[in-house]
Short mmCIF file of C-alpha atoms in Angstrom, two decimals:
data_model
loop_
_atom_site.label_atom_id
_atom_site.label_comp_id
_atom_site.label_asym_id
_atom_site.label_seq_id
_atom_site.Cartn_x
_atom_site.Cartn_y
_atom_site.Cartn_z
CA MET N 353 -8.45 22.58 -5.63
CA ASN N 354 -5.61 24.64 -6.95
CA SER N 355 -2.74 22.17 -6.87
CA ALA N 356 -0.02 24.84 -6.90
CA MET N 357 -1.21 26.05 -3.43
CA VAL N 358 -1.34 22.70 -1.79
CA ARG N 359 1.60 21.26 0.15
CA ILE N 360 1.41 17.39 0.39
CA LEU N 361 3.54 15.12 2.66
CA VAL N 362 4.15 11.61 1.53
CA THR N 363 5.90 9.18 3.97
CA GLY N 364 7.54 6.20 2.35
CA ALA N 365 8.12 8.31 -0.78
CA ALA N 366 10.95 6.10 -2.11
CA GLY N 367 8.90 2.90 -1.66
CA PHE N 368 7.03 1.20 -4.42
CA ILE N 369 3.59 2.79 -4.03
CA GLY N 370 5.01 6.00 -2.53
CA TYR N 371 7.17 6.54 -5.66
CA HIS N 372 4.31 6.09 -8.04
CA LEU N 373 2.06 8.34 -6.00
CA CYS N 374 4.68 11.15 -5.73
CA LYS N 375 5.32 10.91 -9.47
CA ARG N 376 1.60 11.32 -10.22
CA LEU N 377 1.17 14.16 -7.83
CA LEU N 378 4.17 16.06 -9.26
CA GLU N 379 2.87 15.51 -12.78
CA ASN N 380 -0.32 17.17 -11.57
CA ASN N 381 1.66 20.13 -10.34
CA TYR N 382 1.33 19.52 -6.63
CA ALA N 383 4.17 20.50 -4.26
CA VAL N 384 5.41 17.29 -2.53
CA THR N 385 7.59 16.70 0.44
CA GLY N 386 8.73 13.07 0.57
CA LEU N 387 10.05 11.29 3.66
CA ASP N 388 11.91 8.00 3.47
CA ASN N 389 14.70 6.32 5.53
CA LEU N 390 15.88 4.18 2.64
CA SER N 391 15.84 1.10 4.84
CA ASP N 392 17.83 -1.97 3.79
CA TYR N 393 14.81 -4.38 4.15
CA TYR N 394 15.42 -4.76 0.44
CA ASP N 395 18.10 -3.29 -1.94
CA PRO N 396 18.32 0.47 -1.19
CA SER N 397 19.68 1.05 -4.71
CA LEU N 398 16.21 0.51 -6.12
CA LYS N 399 14.90 3.07 -3.73
CA ARG N 400 17.60 5.51 -4.64
CA ALA N 401 16.81 5.05 -8.28
CA ARG N 402 13.15 5.86 -7.66
CA LEU N 403 14.17 8.86 -5.59
CA ALA N 404 16.47 10.15 -8.35
CA ASN N 405 13.53 10.24 -10.76
CA LEU N 406 11.41 12.18 -8.31
CA GLN N 407 14.27 14.67 -7.59
CA MET N 408 14.17 15.74 -11.31
CA HIS N 409 10.97 17.66 -10.36
CA THR N 410 11.59 21.09 -8.92
CA GLU N 411 8.47 20.85 -6.69
CA PHE N 412 9.78 17.74 -4.86
CA ASP N 413 11.61 18.00 -1.55
CA TYR N 414 13.23 14.89 -0.02
CA ILE N 415 13.89 14.34 3.67
CA HIS N 416 15.90 11.38 4.85
CA LEU N 417 13.91 10.31 7.89
CA GLY N 418 12.26 7.27 9.51
CA ILE N 419 8.78 8.07 10.90
CA GLU N 420 9.60 6.34 14.23
CA ASP N 421 11.82 9.44 15.14
CA ARG N 422 9.36 11.36 17.28
CA GLU N 423 11.28 14.61 17.71
CA GLU N 424 12.33 14.92 14.07
CA MET N 425 8.82 14.01 12.85
CA SER N 426 7.34 16.78 15.07
CA ALA N 427 9.89 19.28 13.64
CA ILE N 428 9.18 18.22 9.98
CA PHE N 429 5.38 18.72 10.42
CA GLN N 430 5.97 22.22 11.88
CA GLN N 431 8.36 23.07 9.04
CA VAL N 432 6.33 21.68 6.11
CA LYS N 433 2.84 22.44 7.40
CA PRO N 434 1.18 20.00 5.01
CA GLU N 435 -2.50 20.23 4.21
CA ILE N 436 -2.69 16.62 3.08
CA VAL N 437 -0.68 13.70 4.40
CA PHE N 438 -0.28 10.27 2.79
CA ASN N 439 1.22 7.69 5.19
CA LEU N 440 2.79 4.92 3.13
CA ALA N 441 5.79 4.31 5.27
CA ALA N 442 5.79 0.96 7.08
CA GLN N 443 7.79 -2.16 7.63
CA PRO N 444 6.33 -4.43 4.92
CA GLY N 445 6.29 -8.21 4.58
CA VAL N 446 4.08 -10.84 6.10
CA ARG N 447 6.67 -13.63 6.42
CA TYR N 448 9.45 -11.24 7.71
CA SER N 449 7.15 -10.27 10.56
CA VAL N 450 7.23 -13.83 11.87
CA ASP N 451 10.86 -13.48 13.00
CA HIS N 452 11.34 -9.67 13.20
CA PRO N 453 8.43 -8.36 15.31
CA ASN N 454 10.18 -5.38 16.92
CA GLU N 455 10.69 -3.75 13.42
CA TYR N 456 6.95 -3.70 12.94
CA VAL N 457 6.34 -2.30 16.39
CA ASN N 458 8.80 0.55 15.77
CA SER N 459 7.72 1.55 12.28
CA ASN N 460 4.10 0.57 12.00
CA LEU N 461 2.96 1.41 15.46
CA VAL N 462 5.29 4.00 16.94
CA GLY N 463 5.87 5.57 13.59
CA PHE N 464 2.24 5.85 12.76
CA ALA N 465 1.45 7.34 16.15
CA ASN N 466 4.03 10.10 15.29
CA VAL N 467 2.26 10.74 12.05
CA LEU N 468 -1.12 10.99 13.78
CA GLU N 469 0.26 13.40 16.37
CA GLY N 470 1.89 15.52 13.68
CA CYS N 471 -1.50 15.77 11.87
CA ARG N 472 -3.23 16.64 15.07
CA GLN N 473 -0.75 19.33 16.17
CA ASN N 474 -0.60 20.99 12.78
CA SER N 475 -4.33 21.00 11.71
CA VAL N 476 -3.85 18.66 8.72
CA ARG N 477 -6.91 18.77 6.58
CA HIS N 478 -6.85 15.09 5.49
CA LEU N 479 -4.86 11.96 6.34
CA ILE N 480 -4.89 9.04 3.85
CA PHE N 481 -3.11 5.98 5.23
CA ALA N 482 -2.12 2.59 3.84
CA SER N 483 -3.74 -0.42 5.35
CA SER N 484 -3.66 -3.95 3.93
CA SER N 485 -5.77 -6.93 2.91
CA SER N 486 -3.72 -8.72 5.56
CA VAL N 487 -6.15 -7.33 8.20
CA TYR N 488 -8.72 -9.90 7.05
CA GLY N 489 -6.54 -12.69 8.43
CA ALA N 490 -8.51 -15.88 9.20
CA ASN N 491 -11.69 -14.38 7.56
CA THR N 492 -12.67 -16.58 4.53
CA ARG N 493 -15.97 -14.87 3.52
CA MET N 494 -15.33 -13.64 0.02
CA PRO N 495 -15.25 -11.00 -1.36
CA PHE N 496 -13.71 -9.29 1.58
CA SER N 497 -15.79 -6.34 2.65
CA ALA N 498 -14.64 -3.28 4.61
CA HIS N 499 -17.95 -3.58 6.49
CA GLY N 500 -17.01 -7.09 7.74
CA HIS N 501 -15.00 -8.14 10.76
CA THR N 502 -11.23 -8.13 10.86
CA ASP N 503 -10.65 -9.32 14.43
CA HIS N 504 -8.40 -12.35 13.69
CA PRO N 505 -5.13 -11.22 12.03
CA ILE N 506 -2.81 -14.18 11.40
CA SER N 507 0.45 -12.21 11.06
CA LEU N 508 2.01 -9.48 13.15
CA TYR N 509 2.15 -7.38 9.99
CA GLY N 510 -1.71 -7.69 9.57
CA ALA N 511 -2.15 -6.96 13.26
CA THR N 512 -0.22 -3.69 13.01
CA LYS N 513 -2.26 -2.59 10.05
CA LYS N 514 -5.40 -3.35 11.91
CA ALA N 515 -3.97 -1.34 14.89
CA ASN N 516 -3.33 1.55 12.48
CA GLU N 517 -6.96 1.61 11.55
CA LEU N 518 -8.00 1.67 15.24
CA MET N 519 -5.41 4.39 16.08
CA ALA N 520 -6.60 6.61 13.16
CA HIS N 521 -10.25 6.22 14.31
CA ALA N 522 -9.38 7.26 17.82
CA TYR N 523 -7.73 10.44 16.47
CA SER N 524 -10.58 11.06 14.13
CA HIS N 525 -13.06 10.71 17.05
CA LEU N 526 -11.14 12.73 19.61
CA TYR N 527 -9.67 15.48 17.42
CA ARG N 528 -11.98 15.37 14.38
CA LEU N 529 -9.05 14.53 12.14
CA PRO N 530 -10.48 13.44 8.72
CA CYS N 531 -8.94 10.04 7.92
CA ILE N 532 -9.26 7.52 5.06
CA GLY N 533 -7.59 4.17 5.26
CA LEU N 534 -7.10 2.14 2.04
CA ARG N 535 -6.63 -1.62 2.32
CA PHE N 536 -4.25 -2.58 -0.48
CA PHE N 537 -4.44 -5.93 -2.20
CA THR N 538 -1.34 -7.55 -3.77
CA VAL N 539 0.07 -4.55 -5.56
CA TYR N 540 2.35 -5.18 -8.60
CA GLY N 541 3.90 -3.36 -11.54
CA PRO N 542 6.99 -1.45 -12.68
CA TRP N 543 9.44 -0.43 -9.95
CA GLY N 544 7.98 -3.28 -7.71
CA ARG N 545 9.66 -4.60 -4.55
CA PRO N 546 12.18 -7.30 -5.17
CA ASP N 547 10.89 -9.35 -2.25
CA MET N 548 7.46 -9.72 -3.74
CA ALA N 549 6.22 -12.58 -5.93
CA PRO N 550 6.45 -10.88 -9.41
CA CYS N 551 10.16 -9.99 -9.03
CA LEU N 552 11.06 -13.19 -7.17
CA PHE N 553 9.32 -15.30 -9.84
CA ALA N 554 10.91 -13.29 -12.78
CA ARG N 555 14.38 -13.56 -11.39
CA ALA N 556 14.09 -17.33 -10.81
CA ILE N 557 12.53 -17.99 -14.22
CA LEU N 558 15.26 -16.14 -16.08
CA ALA N 559 17.96 -17.81 -14.05
CA GLY N 560 16.48 -21.22 -14.53
CA LYS N 561 16.12 -21.74 -10.76
CA PRO N 562 13.18 -23.31 -8.95
CA ILE N 563 10.41 -21.22 -7.53
CA ASP N 564 9.03 -21.95 -4.04
CA VAL N 565 5.30 -22.18 -4.61
CA PHE N 566 3.43 -22.38 -1.30
CA ASN N 567 0.20 -24.19 -0.56
CA HIS N 568 1.14 -26.38 -3.52
CA GLY N 569 0.04 -23.56 -5.84
CA ASN N 570 -3.56 -23.52 -4.60
CA MET N 571 -3.62 -19.77 -4.19
CA GLN N 572 -5.62 -16.92 -5.78
CA TRP N 573 -4.85 -13.27 -5.11
CA ASP N 574 -6.50 -10.01 -6.03
CA PHE N 575 -3.52 -8.64 -7.96
CA THR N 576 -3.82 -4.86 -8.30
CA TYR N 577 -1.76 -2.90 -10.76
CA VAL N 578 0.06 0.04 -9.20
CA ASP N 579 -1.44 2.71 -11.43
CA ASP N 580 -4.86 1.65 -10.27
CA ILE N 581 -3.72 1.84 -6.68
CA VAL N 582 -2.45 5.39 -7.18
CA GLU N 583 -5.71 6.35 -8.98
CA GLY N 584 -7.55 5.23 -5.80
CA LEU N 585 -5.31 7.26 -3.61
CA VAL N 586 -5.68 10.45 -5.72
CA CYS N 587 -9.45 10.12 -6.17
CA VAL N 588 -10.04 10.21 -2.37
CA MET N 589 -7.41 12.89 -1.71
CA THR N 590 -9.62 15.98 -2.19
CA ALA N 591 -12.64 14.54 -0.54
CA PRO N 592 -12.03 14.32 3.27
CA PRO N 593 -14.72 12.20 4.87
CA SER N 594 -17.59 13.55 6.92
CA PRO N 595 -19.27 11.77 9.83
CA ASN N 596 -21.71 9.16 8.70
CA LYS N 597 -25.07 10.51 9.98
CA GLU N 598 -26.58 7.03 9.74
CA TRP N 599 -23.95 5.38 11.79
CA SER N 600 -25.38 3.49 14.72
CA SER N 601 -23.52 2.56 17.97
CA ASP N 602 -25.97 -0.32 18.34
CA MET N 603 -24.93 -1.77 15.09
CA PRO N 604 -21.53 -0.19 14.39
CA ASP N 605 -20.24 -0.22 10.87
CA PRO N 606 -16.46 -0.93 10.77
CA ALA N 607 -16.03 1.02 7.57
CA SER N 608 -17.44 4.35 8.73
CA SER N 609 -18.10 6.26 11.99
CA SER N 610 -19.74 9.12 13.70
CA ALA N 611 -16.29 10.58 13.25
CA PRO N 612 -14.91 11.79 9.86
CA TYR N 613 -13.43 8.38 9.12
CA ARG N 614 -13.73 5.82 6.28
CA LEU N 615 -12.14 2.56 5.26
CA TYR N 616 -12.04 1.25 1.70
CA ASN N 617 -10.70 -1.77 -0.08
CA ARG N 618 -8.30 -0.98 -2.88
CA GLY N 619 -8.08 -4.07 -5.07
CA SER N 620 -9.04 -5.04 -8.58
CA ASN N 621 -12.13 -7.10 -7.64
CA ARG N 622 -10.72 -9.81 -10.00
CA PRO N 623 -8.86 -12.64 -8.12
CA VAL N 624 -6.26 -14.40 -10.28
CA ARG N 625 -5.08 -17.94 -9.73
CA LEU N 626 -1.35 -18.13 -8.99
CA ASP N 627 -0.70 -20.66 -11.77
CA TYR N 628 -2.28 -18.31 -14.34
CA PHE N 629 -0.13 -15.43 -13.09
CA MET N 630 2.91 -17.60 -13.46
CA GLU N 631 1.83 -18.62 -16.94
CA LEU N 632 1.58 -14.99 -17.97
CA LEU N 633 5.08 -14.39 -16.62
CA GLU N 634 6.37 -17.36 -18.51
CA GLN N 635 4.86 -16.07 -21.71
CA ALA N 636 6.25 -12.56 -21.30
CA LEU N 637 9.77 -13.72 -20.31
CA GLY N 638 9.87 -16.50 -22.92
CA HIS N 639 10.96 -19.12 -20.40
CA LYS N 640 9.23 -21.87 -18.37
CA ALA N 641 9.21 -21.84 -14.54
CA ILE N 642 10.55 -24.67 -12.39
CA LYS N 643 8.12 -25.08 -9.51
CA ASN N 644 9.06 -26.30 -6.01
CA LEU N 645 5.66 -27.08 -4.47
CA LEU N 646 5.58 -26.47 -0.68
CA PRO N 647 3.02 -26.36 2.19
CA MET N 648 1.40 -23.07 3.30
CA GLN N 649 3.79 -20.64 4.99
CA ALA N 650 2.94 -19.14 8.40
CA GLY N 651 1.05 -15.89 8.09
CA ASP N 652 -0.08 -16.46 4.44
CA VAL N 653 -3.65 -16.69 3.34
CA PRO N 654 -4.74 -18.85 0.29
CA SER N 655 -7.03 -16.35 -1.24
CA THR N 656 -7.82 -12.64 -1.35
CA TYR N 657 -10.72 -10.95 -3.17
CA ALA N 658 -11.70 -7.21 -2.64
CA ASP N 659 -15.16 -5.89 -2.52
CA ILE N 660 -14.65 -2.31 -3.98
CA ASP N 661 -18.30 -1.26 -4.27
CA ASP N 662 -17.86 1.59 -1.83
CA LEU N 663 -15.08 3.23 -3.92
CA ILE N 664 -17.16 2.81 -6.99
CA ALA N 665 -20.27 4.32 -5.36
CA GLY N 666 -18.39 7.10 -3.60
CA PHE N 667 -15.89 8.18 -6.27
CA GLY N 668 -16.90 6.48 -9.48
CA PHE N 669 -13.65 4.60 -9.40
CA HIS N 670 -12.99 1.48 -11.43
CA PRO N 671 -9.66 -0.29 -11.85
CA ILE N 672 -8.81 -0.42 -15.55
CA THR N 673 -5.61 -2.56 -15.94
CA SER N 674 -6.12 -6.18 -16.85
CA ILE N 675 -3.70 -8.73 -15.38
CA GLU N 676 -2.49 -9.53 -18.92
CA ASP N 677 -1.56 -5.92 -19.57
CA GLY N 678 -0.18 -5.41 -16.14
CA VAL N 679 2.17 -8.35 -16.25
CA ARG N 680 3.37 -7.36 -19.76
CA ARG N 681 4.20 -3.84 -18.45
CA PHE N 682 5.96 -5.17 -15.39
CA VAL N 683 8.09 -7.51 -17.56
CA GLU N 684 9.03 -4.67 -19.88
CA TRP N 685 10.24 -2.62 -16.96
CA TYR N 686 11.95 -5.61 -15.33
CA ARG N 687 13.97 -6.38 -18.39
CA GLY N 688 14.89 -2.67 -18.89
CA TYR N 689 15.84 -1.90 -15.30
CA TYR N 690 17.83 -5.17 -14.69
CA GLY N 691 19.26 -5.39 -18.13
CA VAL N 692 17.89 -8.95 -18.86
#
């Protein structure tokens, strides 16, 4: 594919993953239109700093817009005419969804419906959308497989991501829109969100303040370095899915379809105990953490572990960043950006 001739639309372009994806696409000479509403769910100054870096590229166009605005989204699709769309815009946060359900309905459901309709009306060649490991909910069979069941989400955030997968499949079936959904697992790295564990922990450790550690620390997560996430997005971009000729309605495979639709896990396939992750942070920061051990929080799961065999088989993709290198790079960025 000649990158200079491809117009790509990225929603959530000033977000953590969206920023890194846009940066990678621009470095590969793609023309990128980025949408973001710079919401104040977390400090918008971080989003503006990411955006400023992207705007240094002449092939990047920024549009200030939330995807829940149906009329404006329709106009943008008609104006941009993207061939490929990455939907990374969403209201994030598992715990936040417990007390703010309407924000998830507006962005993750209404907004995603607007993205799907824009793709349908403008003959988009490929839609890649962000799902989440949160869809596995009460499922405890490890490693999590995209071919397994995800019928029991335990947070509204997870439920909206499951709904996105179902909505995308309906559009793929009805309108033959090629769709790939990637379930992200605990993404971390430079330019990370300040509401997520790495930033929260680093800030508390350096300030000498206690860290709330839920489930008394008995957690293990499939931490995935952001560059590996982006590599997964890029490697599927130029390969829109075809219908699975072996798909059976008698034994339906949730990860594929008779429509041009696929679901993949995007994790590291290497779960890390929370206490080891905190130990790496302590070593990189040169300070010890003060831990406030607490019970499990509503909506949280104690363990995540991604089966990524399908991505390996289909695209030859392997995550390459170790947790040790990833934490070191994160701390280097954190110290530089926050001046600590």
